[in-house]
mmCIF file of C-alpha atoms and ligand atoms in Angstrom:
data_model
loop_
_atom_site.group_PDB
_atom_site.id
_atom_site.type_symbol
_atom_site.label_atom_id
_atom_site.label_comp_id
_atom_site.label_asym_id
_atom_site.label_seq_id
_atom_site.Cartn_x
_atom_site.Cartn_y
_atom_site.Cartn_z
ATOM 1 C CA MET A 1 29.681 -5.063 -45.953
ATOM 2 C CA PHE A 2 26.760 -4.044 -43.797
ATOM 3 C CA PHE A 3 24.239 -6.784 -42.837
ATOM 4 C CA ASN A 4 21.007 -4.999 -43.645
ATOM 5 C CA SER A 5 17.949 -5.494 -45.883
ATOM 6 C CA ARG A 6 19.506 -3.574 -48.835
ATOM 7 C CA SER A 7 22.752 -5.560 -48.908
ATOM 8 C CA VAL A 8 20.885 -8.906 -48.508
ATOM 9 C CA GLY A 9 18.500 -7.775 -51.368
ATOM 10 C CA LEU A 10 21.507 -6.821 -53.550
ATOM 11 C CA VAL A 11 23.319 -10.180 -53.039
ATOM 12 C CA LEU A 12 20.254 -12.405 -53.424
ATOM 13 C CA GLY A 13 18.934 -10.293 -56.328
ATOM 14 C CA ALA A 14 22.256 -10.659 -58.136
ATOM 15 C CA ILE A 15 22.403 -14.392 -57.582
ATOM 16 C CA ILE A 16 18.864 -14.914 -58.686
ATOM 17 C CA ALA A 17 19.333 -12.693 -61.848
ATOM 18 C CA VAL A 18 22.591 -14.496 -62.778
ATOM 19 C CA VAL A 19 21.035 -18.007 -62.343
ATOM 20 C CA THR A 20 17.911 -16.983 -64.342
ATOM 21 C CA THR A 21 20.036 -15.485 -67.148
ATOM 22 C CA LEU A 22 22.310 -18.571 -67.248
ATOM 23 C CA PHE A 23 19.294 -20.815 -67.640
ATOM 24 C CA LEU A 24 17.776 -18.561 -70.285
ATOM 25 C CA SER A 25 21.133 -18.567 -72.214
ATOM 26 C CA LEU A 26 20.580 -22.353 -72.728
ATOM 27 C CA VAL A 27 17.483 -21.643 -74.772
ATOM 28 C CA PRO A 28 18.658 -21.933 -78.422
ATOM 29 C CA GLY A 29 18.478 -18.754 -80.512
ATOM 30 C CA ILE A 30 17.949 -16.342 -77.678
ATOM 31 C CA SER A 31 19.287 -12.842 -78.378
ATOM 32 C CA ASP A 32 21.765 -11.014 -76.183
ATOM 33 C CA ILE A 33 19.333 -8.172 -75.698
ATOM 34 C CA ALA A 34 16.631 -10.523 -74.377
ATOM 35 C CA LEU A 35 19.193 -11.951 -71.940
ATOM 36 C CA LEU A 36 20.139 -8.477 -70.820
ATOM 37 C CA VAL A 37 16.470 -7.523 -70.305
ATOM 38 C CA ALA A 38 15.881 -10.719 -68.368
ATOM 39 C CA LEU A 39 18.914 -10.067 -66.196
ATOM 40 C CA GLY A 40 17.710 -6.514 -65.480
ATOM 41 C CA ILE A 41 14.129 -7.483 -64.757
ATOM 42 C CA SER A 42 14.921 -10.494 -62.655
ATOM 43 C CA PHE A 43 17.533 -8.468 -60.676
ATOM 44 C CA SER A 44 15.261 -5.523 -59.963
ATOM 45 C CA CYS A 45 12.253 -7.699 -59.094
ATOM 46 C CA SER A 46 14.146 -10.092 -56.741
ATOM 47 C CA TYR A 47 16.028 -7.141 -55.213
ATOM 48 C CA LEU A 48 12.774 -5.260 -54.413
ATOM 49 C CA LEU A 49 11.075 -8.383 -53.192
ATOM 50 C CA VAL A 50 13.879 -9.636 -50.925
ATOM 51 C CA MET A 51 14.623 -6.112 -49.636
ATOM 52 C CA SER A 52 11.062 -5.335 -48.647
ATOM 53 C CA THR A 53 10.477 -8.730 -47.132
ATOM 54 C CA MET A 54 13.631 -8.497 -45.097
ATOM 55 C CA GLU A 55 12.971 -4.890 -44.096
ATOM 56 C CA PHE A 56 9.401 -5.279 -42.990
ATOM 57 C CA LEU A 57 9.387 -8.732 -41.572
ATOM 58 C CA VAL A 58 12.827 -9.149 -40.064
ATOM 59 C CA PHE A 59 15.032 -6.101 -39.742
ATOM 60 C CA ARG A 60 12.389 -3.641 -38.449
ATOM 61 C CA GLU A 61 11.283 -6.069 -35.795
ATOM 62 C CA LEU A 62 14.851 -6.835 -34.800
ATOM 63 C CA GLY A 63 15.550 -3.134 -34.591
ATOM 64 C CA LYS A 64 12.480 -2.742 -32.263
ATOM 65 C CA MET A 65 13.734 -5.650 -30.198
ATOM 66 C CA TYR A 66 17.037 -3.868 -29.709
ATOM 67 C CA GLU A 67 15.343 -0.646 -28.878
ATOM 68 C CA VAL A 68 13.147 -2.349 -26.280
ATOM 69 C CA LEU A 69 16.202 -4.201 -24.813
ATOM 70 C CA ASP A 70 17.914 -0.821 -24.415
ATOM 71 C CA LYS A 71 14.828 0.607 -22.726
ATOM 72 C CA LEU A 72 14.606 -2.467 -20.460
ATOM 73 C CA HIS A 73 18.198 -1.870 -19.534
ATOM 74 C CA ALA A 74 17.381 1.620 -18.520
ATOM 75 C CA ASP A 75 14.249 0.430 -16.554
ATOM 76 C CA ASP A 76 11.991 2.235 -18.957
ATOM 77 C CA PHE A 77 8.835 0.195 -19.601
ATOM 78 C CA SER A 78 6.967 2.693 -21.783
ATOM 79 C CA LEU A 79 7.763 1.150 -25.151
ATOM 80 C CA ILE A 80 6.517 -2.297 -24.155
ATOM 81 C CA GLU A 81 3.016 -1.050 -23.455
ATOM 82 C CA GLU A 82 2.969 0.680 -26.873
ATOM 83 C CA GLN A 83 3.488 -2.641 -28.611
ATOM 84 C CA VAL A 84 0.043 -3.893 -27.831
ATOM 85 C CA GLY A 85 -2.024 -4.773 -30.914
ATOM 86 C CA GLU A 86 -2.660 -7.841 -32.982
ATOM 87 C CA SER A 87 -0.153 -9.118 -35.508
ATOM 88 C CA THR A 88 0.356 -12.377 -37.312
ATOM 89 C CA ASN A 89 4.006 -11.876 -38.000
ATOM 90 C CA PRO A 90 5.735 -14.660 -35.993
ATOM 91 C CA ILE A 91 8.855 -12.521 -35.327
ATOM 92 C CA LYS A 92 6.654 -9.661 -34.086
ATOM 93 C CA LEU A 93 4.736 -12.081 -31.838
ATOM 94 C CA ALA A 94 7.912 -13.601 -30.447
ATOM 95 C CA ASN A 95 9.272 -10.130 -29.894
ATOM 96 C CA LYS A 96 6.131 -9.137 -27.970
ATOM 97 C CA LYS A 97 6.243 -12.304 -25.831
ATOM 98 C CA ILE A 98 9.965 -11.970 -24.994
ATOM 99 C CA MET A 99 9.650 -8.361 -24.159
ATOM 100 C CA SER A 100 6.608 -8.723 -21.856
ATOM 101 C CA TYR A 101 8.340 -11.612 -20.138
ATOM 102 C CA ALA A 102 11.543 -9.656 -19.808
ATOM 103 C CA SER A 103 9.674 -6.639 -18.453
ATOM 104 C CA ALA A 104 7.765 -8.663 -15.915
ATOM 105 C CA LYS A 105 10.997 -10.218 -14.729
ATOM 106 C CA ARG A 106 12.657 -6.847 -14.545
ATOM 107 C CA LYS A 107 9.796 -5.446 -12.468
ATOM 108 C CA GLU A 108 9.936 -8.515 -10.294
ATOM 109 C CA ILE A 109 13.594 -8.019 -9.689
ATOM 110 C CA ALA A 110 13.088 -4.258 -8.861
ATOM 111 C CA ASP A 111 10.349 -5.288 -6.356
ATOM 112 C CA LEU A 112 12.615 -7.880 -4.699
ATOM 113 C CA LYS A 113 15.455 -5.458 -4.465
ATOM 114 C CA ARG A 114 13.124 -2.947 -2.835
ATOM 115 C CA MET A 115 11.852 -5.539 -0.417
ATOM 116 C CA GLU A 116 15.408 -6.554 0.370
ATOM 117 C CA VAL A 117 16.327 -2.998 1.276
ATOM 118 C CA TYR A 118 13.100 -2.699 3.285
ATOM 119 C CA ARG A 119 13.901 -5.914 5.281
ATOM 120 C CA ARG A 120 17.463 -4.892 5.903
ATOM 121 C CA GLU A 121 16.431 -1.472 7.245
ATOM 122 C CA PHE A 122 13.560 -3.039 9.232
ATOM 123 C CA LEU A 123 15.888 -5.484 10.935
ATOM 124 C CA ALA A 124 18.389 -2.751 11.713
ATOM 125 C CA ASP A 125 15.677 -0.477 13.137
ATOM 126 C CA VAL A 126 14.095 -3.267 15.239
ATOM 127 C CA SER A 127 17.447 -4.271 16.683
ATOM 128 C CA HIS A 128 18.296 -0.796 17.442
ATOM 129 C CA GLU A 129 14.938 -0.080 19.129
ATOM 130 C CA LEU A 130 15.018 -3.306 21.152
ATOM 131 C CA LYS A 131 18.502 -2.587 22.391
ATOM 132 C CA THR A 132 17.514 0.399 24.615
ATOM 133 C CA PRO A 133 14.822 -1.268 26.796
ATOM 134 C CA ILE A 134 16.734 -4.548 26.996
ATOM 135 C CA PHE A 135 19.949 -2.725 28.141
ATOM 136 C CA ALA A 136 18.013 -0.709 30.682
ATOM 137 C CA ALA A 137 16.287 -3.818 32.210
ATOM 138 C CA GLN A 138 19.520 -5.707 32.161
ATOM 139 C CA GLY A 139 21.289 -2.867 33.988
ATOM 140 C CA PHE A 140 18.669 -2.702 36.711
ATOM 141 C CA VAL A 141 18.688 -6.557 37.219
ATOM 142 C CA HIS A 142 22.455 -6.654 37.427
ATOM 143 C CA THR A 143 22.629 -3.734 39.898
ATOM 144 C CA LEU A 144 20.084 -5.596 42.020
ATOM 145 C CA LEU A 145 22.168 -8.787 41.898
ATOM 146 C CA ASP A 146 25.321 -6.844 42.736
ATOM 147 C CA GLY A 147 23.964 -5.781 46.142
ATOM 148 C CA ALA A 148 21.082 -3.366 45.702
ATOM 149 C CA LEU A 149 18.709 -6.195 46.760
ATOM 150 C CA GLU A 150 19.796 -5.595 50.404
ATOM 151 C CA ASP A 151 18.098 -2.243 50.516
ATOM 152 C CA GLU A 152 14.360 -2.812 50.164
ATOM 153 C CA VAL A 153 13.557 0.756 49.049
ATOM 154 C CA ILE A 154 16.209 0.804 46.302
ATOM 155 C CA ALA A 155 15.357 -2.746 45.290
ATOM 156 C CA LYS A 156 11.708 -1.798 44.763
ATOM 157 C CA ARG A 157 12.615 1.251 42.775
ATOM 158 C CA PHE A 158 14.974 -0.664 40.516
ATOM 159 C CA LEU A 159 12.458 -3.494 40.000
ATOM 160 C CA LYS A 160 9.814 -0.928 39.058
ATOM 161 C CA LYS A 161 12.210 0.581 36.464
ATOM 162 C CA ALA A 162 13.096 -2.872 35.119
ATOM 163 C CA ALA A 163 9.380 -3.702 34.872
ATOM 164 C CA LYS A 164 8.692 -0.444 33.002
ATOM 165 C CA SER A 165 11.400 -1.196 30.423
ATOM 166 C CA LEU A 166 9.970 -4.679 29.943
ATOM 167 C CA ASP A 167 6.451 -3.327 29.549
ATOM 168 C CA GLY A 168 7.746 -1.009 26.846
ATOM 169 C CA LEU A 169 9.412 -3.970 25.156
ATOM 170 C CA ASP A 170 6.167 -5.928 25.355
ATOM 171 C CA ASN A 171 4.278 -3.010 23.826
ATOM 172 C CA MET A 172 6.827 -2.644 21.005
ATOM 173 C CA VAL A 173 6.658 -6.336 20.136
ATOM 174 C CA HIS A 174 2.850 -6.218 20.047
ATOM 175 C CA ASN A 175 2.977 -3.218 17.753
ATOM 176 C CA LEU A 176 5.497 -4.827 15.442
ATOM 177 C CA LEU A 177 3.381 -7.953 15.234
ATOM 178 C CA SER A 178 0.358 -5.804 14.229
ATOM 179 C CA ILE A 179 2.347 -4.034 11.578
ATOM 180 C CA SER A 180 3.684 -7.254 10.124
ATOM 181 C CA GLN A 181 0.229 -8.906 10.095
ATOM 182 C CA LEU A 182 -1.279 -5.907 8.335
ATOM 183 C CA GLU A 183 1.448 -5.759 5.748
ATOM 184 C CA SER A 184 1.332 -9.468 4.947
ATOM 185 C CA GLY A 185 -2.408 -9.435 4.697
ATOM 186 C CA ASP A 186 -2.781 -12.094 7.412
ATOM 187 C CA ALA A 187 -4.926 -9.872 9.520
ATOM 188 C CA LYS A 188 -8.311 -9.818 7.844
ATOM 189 C CA LEU A 189 -10.607 -6.932 8.572
ATOM 190 C CA VAL A 190 -13.970 -7.658 10.202
ATOM 191 C CA VAL A 191 -16.103 -5.000 8.677
ATOM 192 C CA GLU A 192 -19.332 -4.243 10.548
ATOM 193 C CA ARG A 193 -21.755 -1.344 11.002
ATOM 194 C CA TYR A 194 -21.454 0.401 14.345
ATOM 195 C CA ASP A 195 -21.779 3.673 16.193
ATOM 196 C CA LEU A 196 -18.338 5.402 16.104
ATOM 197 C CA ARG A 197 -19.397 8.115 18.577
ATOM 198 C CA GLU A 198 -20.220 5.453 21.197
ATOM 199 C CA GLN A 199 -16.815 3.869 20.620
ATOM 200 C CA VAL A 200 -14.972 7.170 21.011
ATOM 201 C CA GLU A 201 -16.887 7.878 24.277
ATOM 202 C CA GLU A 202 -15.576 4.482 25.597
ATOM 203 C CA ILE A 203 -12.050 5.524 24.642
ATOM 204 C CA PHE A 204 -12.503 8.846 26.364
ATOM 205 C CA ASP A 205 -13.531 6.977 29.526
ATOM 206 C CA GLN A 206 -10.468 4.753 29.389
ATOM 207 C CA LEU A 207 -8.151 7.715 28.848
ATOM 208 C CA GLU A 208 -9.788 9.994 31.434
ATOM 209 C CA ASN A 209 -7.101 9.419 34.121
ATOM 210 C CA LYS A 210 -4.257 10.079 31.709
ATOM 211 C CA ALA A 211 -5.879 13.256 30.458
ATOM 212 C CA ASP A 212 -6.687 14.569 33.981
ATOM 213 C CA LYS A 213 -3.078 14.155 35.030
ATOM 214 C CA LYS A 214 -2.140 16.470 32.188
ATOM 215 C CA TYR A 215 -4.996 18.936 32.580
ATOM 216 C CA VAL A 216 -6.374 17.995 29.254
ATOM 217 C CA SER A 217 -10.079 17.849 28.613
ATOM 218 C CA LEU A 218 -11.575 15.422 26.102
ATOM 219 C CA GLY A 219 -14.718 16.086 24.157
ATOM 220 C CA PHE A 220 -16.691 16.142 20.927
ATOM 221 C CA SER A 221 -17.127 19.110 18.608
ATOM 222 C CA GLU A 222 -20.603 20.632 18.775
ATOM 223 C CA ASP A 223 -21.595 19.433 15.310
ATOM 224 C CA THR A 224 -20.982 15.817 16.111
ATOM 225 C CA ALA A 225 -24.315 13.906 15.874
ATOM 226 C CA PRO A 226 -25.540 11.732 18.785
ATOM 227 C CA GLU A 227 -25.116 8.657 16.628
ATOM 228 C CA VAL A 228 -22.511 8.246 13.837
ATOM 229 C CA LEU A 229 -22.846 4.966 11.993
ATOM 230 C CA VAL A 230 -19.894 3.676 9.974
ATOM 231 C CA TYR A 231 -18.829 0.467 8.227
ATOM 232 C CA ALA A 232 -15.362 -0.420 9.532
ATOM 233 C CA ASP A 233 -13.369 -2.976 11.617
ATOM 234 C CA ARG A 234 -14.494 -1.902 15.072
ATOM 235 C CA ARG A 235 -11.482 -3.240 16.956
ATOM 236 C CA ARG A 236 -8.926 -1.750 14.616
ATOM 237 C CA ILE A 237 -10.598 1.678 14.261
ATOM 238 C CA GLY A 238 -10.555 1.565 18.093
ATOM 239 C CA HIS A 239 -6.779 1.270 17.921
ATOM 240 C CA VAL A 240 -6.571 4.195 15.384
ATOM 241 C CA MET A 241 -8.735 6.449 17.639
ATOM 242 C CA THR A 242 -6.827 5.427 20.788
ATOM 243 C CA ASN A 243 -3.428 6.064 19.180
ATOM 244 C CA LEU A 244 -4.501 9.442 17.838
ATOM 245 C CA ILE A 245 -6.127 10.570 21.115
ATOM 246 C CA VAL A 246 -3.193 9.301 23.231
ATOM 247 C CA ASN A 247 -0.834 11.248 21.031
ATOM 248 C CA ALA A 248 -2.992 14.360 21.321
ATOM 249 C CA ILE A 249 -2.896 14.075 25.135
ATOM 250 C CA LYS A 250 0.809 13.121 25.254
ATOM 251 C CA TYR A 251 2.322 15.725 23.044
ATOM 252 C CA GLN A 252 1.342 18.816 24.973
ATOM 253 C CA ASP A 253 2.042 20.612 28.208
ATOM 254 C CA ASN A 254 -0.731 23.078 27.934
ATOM 255 C CA LYS A 255 -2.370 23.965 31.273
ATOM 256 C CA ALA A 256 -5.701 24.242 29.382
ATOM 257 C CA GLY A 257 -5.139 21.256 27.082
ATOM 258 C CA LEU A 258 -8.025 20.407 24.727
ATOM 259 C CA VAL A 259 -8.560 17.336 22.637
ATOM 260 C CA GLU A 260 -11.626 17.537 20.381
ATOM 261 C CA VAL A 261 -12.976 14.715 18.264
ATOM 262 C CA SER A 262 -15.272 15.719 15.390
ATOM 263 C CA LEU A 263 -17.323 13.213 13.424
ATOM 264 C CA LYS A 264 -19.146 14.761 10.502
ATOM 265 C CA GLU A 265 -20.948 13.489 7.410
ATOM 266 C CA GLU A 266 -19.378 14.784 4.230
ATOM 267 C CA ASP A 267 -20.023 13.534 0.625
ATOM 268 C CA GLY A 268 -21.692 10.349 1.963
ATOM 269 C CA LYS A 269 -18.677 9.533 4.141
ATOM 270 C CA ILE A 270 -17.818 10.246 7.755
ATOM 271 C CA LEU A 271 -14.971 12.739 8.234
ATOM 272 C CA VAL A 272 -13.152 11.952 11.520
ATOM 273 C CA LYS A 273 -11.003 14.642 13.060
ATOM 274 C CA VAL A 274 -8.818 14.575 16.232
ATOM 275 C CA THR A 275 -7.619 18.087 17.124
ATOM 276 C CA ASP A 276 -5.374 19.213 19.978
ATOM 277 C CA ASN A 277 -3.787 22.441 21.075
ATOM 278 C CA GLY A 278 -0.445 20.838 21.859
ATOM 279 C CA PHE A 279 3.123 21.147 20.638
ATOM 280 C CA GLY A 280 2.351 20.835 16.973
ATOM 281 C CA ILE A 281 4.687 19.163 14.454
ATOM 282 C CA PRO A 282 7.306 20.993 12.382
ATOM 283 C CA GLU A 283 6.533 21.080 8.679
ATOM 284 C CA GLU A 284 9.526 18.988 7.704
ATOM 285 C CA ASP A 285 8.500 16.217 10.084
ATOM 286 C CA VAL A 286 4.874 16.006 9.085
ATOM 287 C CA LYS A 287 5.640 13.889 5.952
ATOM 288 C CA ARG A 288 7.618 11.427 8.047
ATOM 289 C CA ILE A 289 5.654 10.855 11.230
ATOM 290 C CA PHE A 290 3.802 7.832 9.711
ATOM 291 C CA GLU A 291 7.083 6.011 9.138
ATOM 292 C CA ARG A 292 7.738 3.254 11.629
ATOM 293 C CA PHE A 293 10.036 4.296 14.547
ATOM 294 C CA TYR A 294 9.935 7.996 13.458
ATOM 295 C CA ARG A 295 9.780 10.460 16.312
ATOM 296 C CA VAL A 296 9.835 14.147 15.840
ATOM 297 C CA GLU A 297 12.222 14.837 18.693
ATOM 298 C CA LYS A 298 13.807 11.580 19.813
ATOM 299 C CA SER A 299 14.436 12.721 23.366
ATOM 300 C CA ARG A 300 10.987 14.265 23.841
ATOM 301 C CA ALA A 301 9.122 11.184 22.610
ATOM 302 C CA LYS A 302 11.413 8.726 24.432
ATOM 303 C CA SER A 303 10.849 10.457 27.721
ATOM 304 C CA LYS A 304 7.153 9.975 27.122
ATOM 305 C CA GLY A 305 7.644 6.200 26.378
ATOM 306 C CA GLY A 306 6.848 6.394 22.688
ATOM 307 C CA ASN A 307 8.389 3.979 20.174
ATOM 308 C CA GLY A 308 7.274 5.718 16.997
ATOM 309 C CA LEU A 309 5.068 2.843 15.915
ATOM 310 C CA GLY A 310 1.619 4.232 16.757
ATOM 311 C CA LEU A 311 1.173 6.288 13.663
ATOM 312 C CA ALA A 312 2.641 3.540 11.399
ATOM 313 C CA ILE A 313 -0.156 1.216 12.660
ATOM 314 C CA VAL A 314 -2.711 3.974 12.107
ATOM 315 C CA ARG A 315 -1.593 4.325 8.608
ATOM 316 C CA HIS A 316 -1.742 0.611 7.860
ATOM 317 C CA ILE A 317 -5.159 0.111 9.378
ATOM 318 C CA LEU A 318 -6.592 3.030 7.441
ATOM 319 C CA GLN A 319 -4.981 1.703 4.226
ATOM 320 C CA ALA A 320 -6.736 -1.635 4.795
ATOM 321 C CA HIS A 321 -9.928 0.447 4.975
ATOM 322 C CA GLY A 322 -9.013 2.085 1.658
ATOM 323 C CA THR A 323 -8.565 5.474 3.235
ATOM 324 C CA GLN A 324 -5.601 7.601 4.570
ATOM 325 C CA CYS A 325 -4.792 9.956 7.305
ATOM 326 C CA PHE A 326 -4.190 13.722 6.735
ATOM 327 C CA VAL A 327 -2.305 16.018 9.148
ATOM 328 C CA LYS A 328 -2.518 19.754 9.628
ATOM 329 C CA SER A 329 -0.237 21.168 12.215
ATOM 330 C CA SER A 330 1.502 24.314 13.316
ATOM 331 C CA VAL A 331 4.229 24.386 15.954
ATOM 332 C CA GLY A 332 3.050 25.873 19.199
ATOM 333 C CA LEU A 333 -0.608 25.856 18.156
ATOM 334 C CA GLY A 334 -1.557 22.203 17.787
ATOM 335 C CA SER A 335 -2.458 19.509 15.308
ATOM 336 C CA THR A 336 -5.387 17.981 13.512
ATOM 337 C CA PHE A 337 -5.369 14.409 12.259
ATOM 338 C CA SER A 338 -8.208 13.515 9.938
ATOM 339 C CA PHE A 339 -9.509 10.679 7.768
ATOM 340 C CA TYR A 340 -12.708 9.388 6.130
ATOM 341 C CA LEU A 341 -14.653 6.311 6.950
ATOM 342 C CA SER A 342 -17.224 4.598 4.788
ATOM 343 C CA THR A 343 -20.932 4.522 5.491
ATOM 344 C CA GLU A 344 -21.451 1.644 3.117
ATOM 345 C CA TYR A 345 -20.081 -1.933 3.073
ATOM 346 C CA PHE A 346 -16.734 -2.403 1.324
ATOM 347 C CA GLU A 347 -14.159 -5.086 0.453
ATOM 348 C CA GLU A 348 -10.838 -4.996 2.279
ATOM 349 C CA HIS A 349 -7.995 -3.240 0.639
ATOM 350 C CA ASP A 350 -4.596 -4.845 0.273
ATOM 351 C CA VAL A 351 -2.124 -2.915 2.415
ATOM 352 C CA GLN A 352 0.921 -3.912 0.279
ATOM 353 C CA THR A 353 -0.735 -2.667 -2.915
ATOM 354 C CA GLU A 354 -1.678 0.539 -1.209
ATOM 355 C CA LEU A 355 1.922 0.982 0.015
ATOM 356 C CA ASP A 356 3.197 0.374 -3.525
ATOM 357 C CA LYS A 357 0.767 2.925 -4.905
ATOM 358 C CA GLU A 358 1.764 5.441 -2.309
ATOM 359 C CA GLU A 359 5.420 4.895 -3.117
ATOM 360 C CA GLN A 360 4.838 5.465 -6.859
ATOM 361 C CA ASN A 361 3.027 8.723 -6.022
ATOM 362 C CA ILE A 362 6.002 10.090 -4.124
HETATM 363 N N1 ADP B 1 -0.903 15.196 18.230
HETATM 364 C C1 ADP B 1 0.467 15.320 18.074
HETATM 365 N N2 ADP B 1 1.036 16.514 18.424
HETATM 366 C C2 ADP B 1 2.424 16.637 18.323
HETATM 367 N N3 ADP B 1 3.248 15.725 17.870
HETATM 368 C C3 ADP B 1 2.725 14.514 17.521
HETATM 369 C C4 ADP B 1 1.282 14.264 17.633
HETATM 370 N N4 ADP B 1 1.077 12.999 17.206
HETATM 371 C C5 ADP B 1 2.243 12.474 16.858
HETATM 372 N N5 ADP B 1 3.282 13.380 17.027
HETATM 373 C C6 ADP B 1 4.658 13.175 16.755
HETATM 374 O O1 ADP B 1 4.813 12.084 15.856
HETATM 375 C C7 ADP B 1 5.677 11.110 16.313
HETATM 376 C C8 ADP B 1 5.176 9.724 15.862
HETATM 377 O O2 ADP B 1 4.030 9.384 16.580
HETATM 378 P P1 ADP B 1 3.735 7.894 16.931
HETATM 379 O O3 ADP B 1 3.932 7.041 15.741
HETATM 380 O O4 ADP B 1 2.431 7.762 17.633
HETATM 381 O O5 ADP B 1 4.953 7.531 17.910
HETATM 382 P P2 ADP B 1 5.079 7.601 19.476
HETATM 383 O O6 ADP B 1 5.119 6.164 19.894
HETATM 384 O O7 ADP B 1 6.325 8.319 19.699
HETATM 385 O O8 ADP B 1 3.861 8.272 20.058
HETATM 386 C C9 ADP B 1 5.687 11.302 17.811
HETATM 387 O O9 ADP B 1 6.891 10.932 18.351
HETATM 388 C C10 ADP B 1 5.488 12.732 17.966
HETATM 389 O O10 ADP B 1 6.688 13.426 17.969
HETATM 390 MG MG1 MG B 2 1.925 7.461 19.673
#
């Protein structure tokens, strides 16, 4: 027999009807018809009562519980949110509690799994990237020890190469530290009001030599105002601008290279644009250049000393400012990197939450 509200109603109804009729039969002088009527009435009443109680209070809720469990199993959290609403039925309440607890745990497990994959990949990437400069420096030092030290010219050349590898290593470790601090939220933003144009002018001065060597000229667009005030973390936005401008200088071999920074007010915010007329980025790579260690053309970037962390840092810093970087690029013509900065004070945004949001949007 099936264990459902109807069968329970039938069994209990029959028992109640039989017991009632047996008791009534003890009454002296009661007629058979009266007993039959009492049997019928007590059976149908108790059947209906038991069945509806069981159906509405127990079985339906149990059914829902199973349905939710199935959904949980399939990582579908839609039904749980539907169950919001007040109820006094203890089974319903217990059901709701268990399900919200289970879904929270399930989400937690999914997050932990994702983090685990992230950590594994990160470790593999870092070891892989560290290997190259360490091997190179190791090779130069060993060659020196094996006899190259005798020749002063060769010795100097090898030492310079070893030093360059170690500088690259130092740079990478610094970049990795910045990324991990930004991701863990340890690095708090220091938001202040300052003149962004003045800051970019300082960066232009610092990069002048680098740009001259590559015949690249640095400048502002005509519509950039003499003073552009923003609320931001001065030091970190300095990193963002430096990384973008260095990339704009680095990824081109144009004899009339141009890097133009435009700072314009738009909808009460400042729109920052860094435009170059360099190599450009193929469409399939544009989506990925903000990933750590991602380089468009490994050999091209490597020969230029890049480690693929610059734009990952840019993305994190902008996320902490509650904004993001957009890229427009066409191969052979050049690229434009743009983002908005606030002109009003704001609270720092959590990088991890922004990363999660971004991931859900993909
Ligand atoms: N302005 C640009 N023009 C062309 N390619 C660019 C530009 N900026 C970035 N890229 C590409 O995006 C990749 C990632 O940039 P980034 O994270 O700064 O790393 P890298 O350390 O290699 O410079 C670079 O390797 C380069 O191929
Ligand atoms: Mg770079």
